[in-house]
mmCIF file with all atom_site columns, C-alpha atoms in Angstrom:
data_model
loop_
_atom_site.group_PDB
_atom_site.id
_atom_site.type_symbol
_atom_site.label_atom_id
_atom_site.label_alt_id
_atom_site.label_comp_id
_atom_site.label_asym_id
_atom_site.label_entity_id
_atom_site.label_seq_id
_atom_site.pdbx_PDB_ins_code
_atom_site.Cartn_x
_atom_site.Cartn_y
_atom_site.Cartn_z
_atom_site.occupancy
_atom_site.B_iso_or_equiv
_atom_site.pdbx_formal_charge
_atom_site.auth_seq_id
_atom_site.auth_comp_id
_atom_site.auth_asym_id
_atom_site.auth_atom_id
_atom_site.pdbx_PDB_model_num
ATOM 1   C CA . UNK A 1 1   ? 125.876 50.428 -87.312 1.00 83.00 ? 16  UNK A CA 1
ATOM 2   C CA . UNK A 1 2   ? 122.597 49.037 -87.265 1.00 85.00 ? 17  UNK A CA 1
ATOM 3   C CA . UNK A 1 3   ? 120.967 52.873 -86.776 1.00 87.00 ? 18  UNK A CA 1
ATOM 4   C CA . UNK A 1 4   ? 122.568 53.583 -89.997 1.00 86.00 ? 19  UNK A CA 1
ATOM 5   C CA . UNK A 1 5   ? 121.209 50.702 -91.735 1.00 88.00 ? 20  UNK A CA 1
ATOM 6   C CA . UNK A 1 6   ? 117.694 51.552 -90.207 1.00 88.00 ? 21  UNK A CA 1
ATOM 7   C CA . UNK A 1 7   ? 117.909 55.019 -91.670 1.00 88.00 ? 22  UNK A CA 1
ATOM 8   C CA . UNK A 1 8   ? 118.949 54.038 -95.085 1.00 88.00 ? 23  UNK A CA 1
ATOM 9   C CA . UNK A 1 9   ? 116.215 51.293 -94.995 1.00 86.00 ? 24  UNK A CA 1
ATOM 10  C CA . UNK A 1 10  ? 113.525 53.859 -93.731 1.00 86.00 ? 25  UNK A CA 1
ATOM 11  C CA . UNK A 1 11  ? 114.627 56.725 -96.073 1.00 86.00 ? 26  UNK A CA 1
ATOM 12  C CA . UNK A 1 12  ? 114.894 54.676 -99.660 1.00 84.00 ? 27  UNK A CA 1
ATOM 13  C CA . UNK A 1 13  ? 112.465 51.514 -99.337 1.00 87.00 ? 28  UNK A CA 1
ATOM 14  C CA . UNK A 1 14  ? 109.839 51.687 -96.670 1.00 84.00 ? 29  UNK A CA 1
ATOM 15  C CA . UNK A 1 15  ? 106.583 53.915 -96.777 1.00 86.00 ? 30  UNK A CA 1
ATOM 16  C CA . UNK A 1 16  ? 106.034 56.200 -93.893 1.00 82.00 ? 31  UNK A CA 1
ATOM 17  C CA . UNK A 1 17  ? 104.059 54.328 -90.936 1.00 87.00 ? 32  UNK A CA 1
ATOM 18  C CA . UNK A 1 18  ? 106.790 51.432 -91.382 1.00 87.00 ? 33  UNK A CA 1
ATOM 19  C CA . UNK A 1 19  ? 109.874 53.933 -91.754 1.00 88.00 ? 34  UNK A CA 1
ATOM 20  C CA . UNK A 1 20  ? 109.033 55.198 -88.142 1.00 88.00 ? 35  UNK A CA 1
ATOM 21  C CA . UNK A 1 21  ? 109.025 51.843 -86.410 1.00 89.00 ? 36  UNK A CA 1
ATOM 22  C CA . UNK A 1 22  ? 112.365 50.960 -88.277 1.00 89.00 ? 37  UNK A CA 1
ATOM 23  C CA . UNK A 1 23  ? 113.737 54.021 -86.833 1.00 90.00 ? 38  UNK A CA 1
ATOM 24  C CA . UNK A 1 24  ? 112.689 53.210 -83.684 1.00 91.00 ? 39  UNK A CA 1
ATOM 25  C CA . UNK A 1 25  ? 113.585 49.477 -83.663 1.00 91.00 ? 40  UNK A CA 1
ATOM 26  C CA . UNK A 1 26  ? 117.149 50.646 -84.999 1.00 92.00 ? 41  UNK A CA 1
ATOM 27  C CA . UNK A 1 27  ? 117.697 53.194 -82.480 1.00 93.00 ? 42  UNK A CA 1
ATOM 28  C CA . UNK A 1 28  ? 116.897 50.772 -79.615 1.00 94.00 ? 43  UNK A CA 1
ATOM 29  C CA . UNK A 1 29  ? 119.178 48.054 -81.275 1.00 93.00 ? 44  UNK A CA 1
ATOM 30  C CA . UNK A 1 30  ? 122.080 50.513 -81.571 1.00 94.00 ? 45  UNK A CA 1
ATOM 31  C CA . UNK A 1 31  ? 121.610 51.385 -77.932 1.00 95.00 ? 46  UNK A CA 1
ATOM 32  C CA . UNK A 1 32  ? 122.011 47.675 -76.909 1.00 95.00 ? 47  UNK A CA 1
ATOM 33  C CA . UNK A 1 33  ? 125.117 47.453 -79.312 1.00 95.00 ? 48  UNK A CA 1
ATOM 34  C CA . UNK A 1 34  ? 127.012 50.204 -77.722 1.00 95.00 ? 49  UNK A CA 1
ATOM 35  C CA . UNK A 1 35  ? 126.538 48.644 -74.452 1.00 96.00 ? 50  UNK A CA 1
ATOM 36  C CA . UNK A 1 36  ? 127.615 45.399 -75.806 1.00 96.00 ? 51  UNK A CA 1
ATOM 37  C CA . UNK A 1 37  ? 130.737 46.863 -77.231 1.00 95.00 ? 52  UNK A CA 1
ATOM 38  C CA . UNK A 1 38  ? 131.645 48.796 -74.285 1.00 95.00 ? 53  UNK A CA 1
ATOM 39  C CA . UNK A 1 39  ? 131.463 45.634 -72.041 1.00 95.00 ? 54  UNK A CA 1
ATOM 40  C CA . UNK A 1 40  ? 133.595 43.627 -74.464 1.00 94.00 ? 55  UNK A CA 1
ATOM 41  C CA . UNK A 1 41  ? 135.969 46.498 -74.558 1.00 93.00 ? 56  UNK A CA 1
ATOM 42  C CA . UNK A 1 42  ? 136.397 46.628 -70.806 1.00 93.00 ? 57  UNK A CA 1
ATOM 43  C CA . UNK A 1 43  ? 136.889 42.753 -70.699 1.00 92.00 ? 58  UNK A CA 1
ATOM 44  C CA . UNK A 1 44  ? 139.743 42.859 -73.102 1.00 90.00 ? 59  UNK A CA 1
ATOM 45  C CA . UNK A 1 45  ? 141.371 45.777 -71.514 1.00 85.00 ? 60  UNK A CA 1
ATOM 46  C CA . UNK A 1 46  ? 141.167 43.728 -67.969 1.00 86.00 ? 61  UNK A CA 1
ATOM 47  C CA . UNK A 1 47  ? 142.833 40.592 -69.926 1.00 85.00 ? 62  UNK A CA 1
ATOM 48  C CA . UNK A 1 48  ? 145.939 42.593 -71.765 1.00 80.00 ? 63  UNK A CA 1
ATOM 49  C CA . UNK A 1 49  ? 148.741 43.626 -69.777 1.00 76.00 ? 64  UNK A CA 1
ATOM 50  C CA . UNK A 1 50  ? 149.876 47.524 -70.027 1.00 70.00 ? 65  UNK A CA 1
ATOM 51  C CA . UNK A 1 51  ? 152.328 48.129 -72.894 1.00 72.00 ? 66  UNK A CA 1
ATOM 52  C CA . UNK A 1 52  ? 152.999 51.708 -71.870 1.00 76.00 ? 67  UNK A CA 1
ATOM 53  C CA . UNK A 1 53  ? 153.363 54.052 -68.883 1.00 80.00 ? 68  UNK A CA 1
ATOM 54  C CA . UNK A 1 54  ? 154.270 53.477 -65.374 1.00 82.00 ? 69  UNK A CA 1
ATOM 55  C CA . UNK A 1 55  ? 152.260 49.992 -65.046 1.00 84.00 ? 70  UNK A CA 1
ATOM 56  C CA . UNK A 1 56  ? 154.595 48.444 -67.779 1.00 86.00 ? 71  UNK A CA 1
ATOM 57  C CA . UNK A 1 57  ? 157.710 49.068 -66.062 1.00 91.00 ? 72  UNK A CA 1
ATOM 58  C CA . UNK A 1 58  ? 156.781 47.150 -62.971 1.00 92.00 ? 73  UNK A CA 1
ATOM 59  C CA . UNK A 1 59  ? 158.419 43.550 -63.175 1.00 91.00 ? 74  UNK A CA 1
ATOM 60  C CA . UNK A 1 60  ? 160.896 44.430 -65.749 1.00 93.00 ? 75  UNK A CA 1
ATOM 61  C CA . UNK A 1 61  ? 164.611 44.337 -65.297 1.00 94.00 ? 76  UNK A CA 1
ATOM 62  C CA . UNK A 1 62  ? 166.797 47.505 -65.087 1.00 95.00 ? 77  UNK A CA 1
ATOM 63  C CA . UNK A 1 63  ? 170.700 47.651 -65.268 1.00 95.00 ? 78  UNK A CA 1
ATOM 64  C CA . UNK A 1 64  ? 172.636 49.406 -62.812 1.00 95.00 ? 79  UNK A CA 1
ATOM 65  C CA . UNK A 1 65  ? 174.801 52.398 -63.730 1.00 95.00 ? 80  UNK A CA 1
ATOM 66  C CA . UNK A 1 66  ? 175.608 54.260 -60.630 1.00 94.00 ? 81  UNK A CA 1
ATOM 67  C CA . UNK A 1 67  ? 175.561 51.799 -57.391 1.00 92.00 ? 82  UNK A CA 1
ATOM 68  C CA . UNK A 1 68  ? 172.586 52.090 -55.453 1.00 88.00 ? 83  UNK A CA 1
ATOM 69  C CA . UNK A 1 69  ? 173.017 52.161 -51.436 1.00 85.00 ? 84  UNK A CA 1
ATOM 70  C CA . UNK A 1 70  ? 170.202 52.993 -51.217 1.00 85.00 ? 85  UNK A CA 1
ATOM 71  C CA . UNK A 1 71  ? 170.035 55.429 -54.196 1.00 92.00 ? 86  UNK A CA 1
ATOM 72  C CA . UNK A 1 72  ? 171.731 55.452 -57.622 1.00 94.00 ? 87  UNK A CA 1
ATOM 73  C CA . UNK A 1 73  ? 171.086 55.478 -61.250 1.00 95.00 ? 88  UNK A CA 1
ATOM 74  C CA . UNK A 1 74  ? 169.667 52.591 -63.333 1.00 96.00 ? 89  UNK A CA 1
ATOM 75  C CA . UNK A 1 75  ? 168.964 52.328 -67.181 1.00 96.00 ? 90  UNK A CA 1
ATOM 76  C CA . UNK A 1 76  ? 165.704 51.307 -68.362 1.00 95.00 ? 91  UNK A CA 1
ATOM 77  C CA . UNK A 1 77  ? 164.985 51.013 -71.929 1.00 91.00 ? 92  UNK A CA 1
ATOM 78  C CA . UNK A 1 78  ? 168.002 53.258 -72.887 1.00 93.00 ? 93  UNK A CA 1
ATOM 79  C CA . UNK A 1 79  ? 166.945 55.839 -70.428 1.00 93.00 ? 94  UNK A CA 1
ATOM 80  C CA . UNK A 1 80  ? 168.589 56.562 -67.200 1.00 96.00 ? 95  UNK A CA 1
ATOM 81  C CA . UNK A 1 81  ? 166.476 56.841 -63.914 1.00 95.00 ? 96  UNK A CA 1
ATOM 82  C CA . UNK A 1 82  ? 167.134 57.609 -60.365 1.00 96.00 ? 97  UNK A CA 1
ATOM 83  C CA . UNK A 1 83  ? 166.617 54.384 -58.251 1.00 96.00 ? 98  UNK A CA 1
ATOM 84  C CA . UNK A 1 84  ? 166.389 53.375 -54.838 1.00 94.00 ? 99  UNK A CA 1
ATOM 85  C CA . UNK A 1 85  ? 167.273 49.895 -53.871 1.00 92.00 ? 100 UNK A CA 1
ATOM 86  C CA . UNK A 1 86  ? 166.472 47.539 -51.002 1.00 86.00 ? 101 UNK A CA 1
ATOM 87  C CA . UNK A 1 87  ? 170.004 46.038 -50.901 1.00 84.00 ? 102 UNK A CA 1
ATOM 88  C CA . UNK A 1 88  ? 173.439 47.235 -52.126 1.00 87.00 ? 103 UNK A CA 1
ATOM 89  C CA . UNK A 1 89  ? 174.072 47.138 -55.810 1.00 90.00 ? 104 UNK A CA 1
ATOM 90  C CA . UNK A 1 90  ? 177.136 47.494 -57.855 1.00 90.00 ? 105 UNK A CA 1
ATOM 91  C CA . UNK A 1 91  ? 177.199 48.984 -61.382 1.00 91.00 ? 106 UNK A CA 1
ATOM 92  C CA . UNK A 1 92  ? 176.321 46.187 -64.111 1.00 91.00 ? 107 UNK A CA 1
ATOM 93  C CA . UNK A 1 93  ? 173.848 44.575 -61.682 1.00 91.00 ? 108 UNK A CA 1
ATOM 94  C CA . UNK A 1 94  ? 170.459 43.515 -62.878 1.00 93.00 ? 109 UNK A CA 1
ATOM 95  C CA . UNK A 1 95  ? 167.480 45.079 -60.602 1.00 95.00 ? 110 UNK A CA 1
ATOM 96  C CA . UNK A 1 96  ? 164.087 44.022 -60.661 1.00 95.00 ? 111 UNK A CA 1
ATOM 97  C CA . UNK A 1 97  ? 161.733 47.596 -61.060 1.00 95.00 ? 112 UNK A CA 1
ATOM 98  C CA . UNK A 1 98  ? 159.117 46.809 -58.120 1.00 94.00 ? 113 UNK A CA 1
ATOM 99  C CA . UNK A 1 99  ? 157.266 50.343 -58.047 1.00 94.00 ? 114 UNK A CA 1
ATOM 100 C CA . UNK A 1 100 ? 157.579 53.499 -59.801 1.00 94.00 ? 115 UNK A CA 1
ATOM 101 C CA . UNK A 1 101 ? 157.149 56.790 -57.600 1.00 93.00 ? 116 UNK A CA 1
ATOM 102 C CA . UNK A 1 102 ? 157.184 60.018 -59.826 1.00 91.00 ? 117 UNK A CA 1
ATOM 103 C CA . UNK A 1 103 ? 160.665 59.958 -61.523 1.00 92.00 ? 118 UNK A CA 1
ATOM 104 C CA . UNK A 1 104 ? 162.244 57.398 -58.739 1.00 94.00 ? 119 UNK A CA 1
ATOM 105 C CA . UNK A 1 105 ? 162.170 53.687 -59.384 1.00 95.00 ? 120 UNK A CA 1
ATOM 106 C CA . UNK A 1 106 ? 162.121 51.374 -56.428 1.00 95.00 ? 121 UNK A CA 1
ATOM 107 C CA . UNK A 1 107 ? 163.967 48.363 -57.312 1.00 95.00 ? 122 UNK A CA 1
ATOM 108 C CA . UNK A 1 108 ? 165.152 45.157 -55.769 1.00 92.00 ? 123 UNK A CA 1
ATOM 109 C CA . UNK A 1 109 ? 168.006 43.150 -56.441 1.00 87.00 ? 124 UNK A CA 1
ATOM 110 C CA . UNK A 1 110 ? 167.744 39.858 -58.819 1.00 75.00 ? 125 UNK A CA 1
ATOM 111 C CA . UNK A 1 111 ? 169.909 36.966 -57.782 1.00 64.00 ? 126 UNK A CA 1
#
């Protein structure tokens, strides 16, 4: 944004020697603006929880459809997933998703 303003100022308002100075200063400020925005976006990314993908599933609750002893099927967000439980589960039990390994959910029984 700073560089765009410098270009407009240099071409429409200023004379030759000052227009070059304004363009150089604008380019330098643009470099620092981009660095600042990248650092700020990384900090925001670290603070927010993932909302999609495998990372978002961990810690959520799923419902057992077919008993897991140790493998069975669970329903999470309307989808059926193959699951491996750390204990025996029955249909209708609520389980916590601990990890995602490909298309296999590793779950633990919620008590």
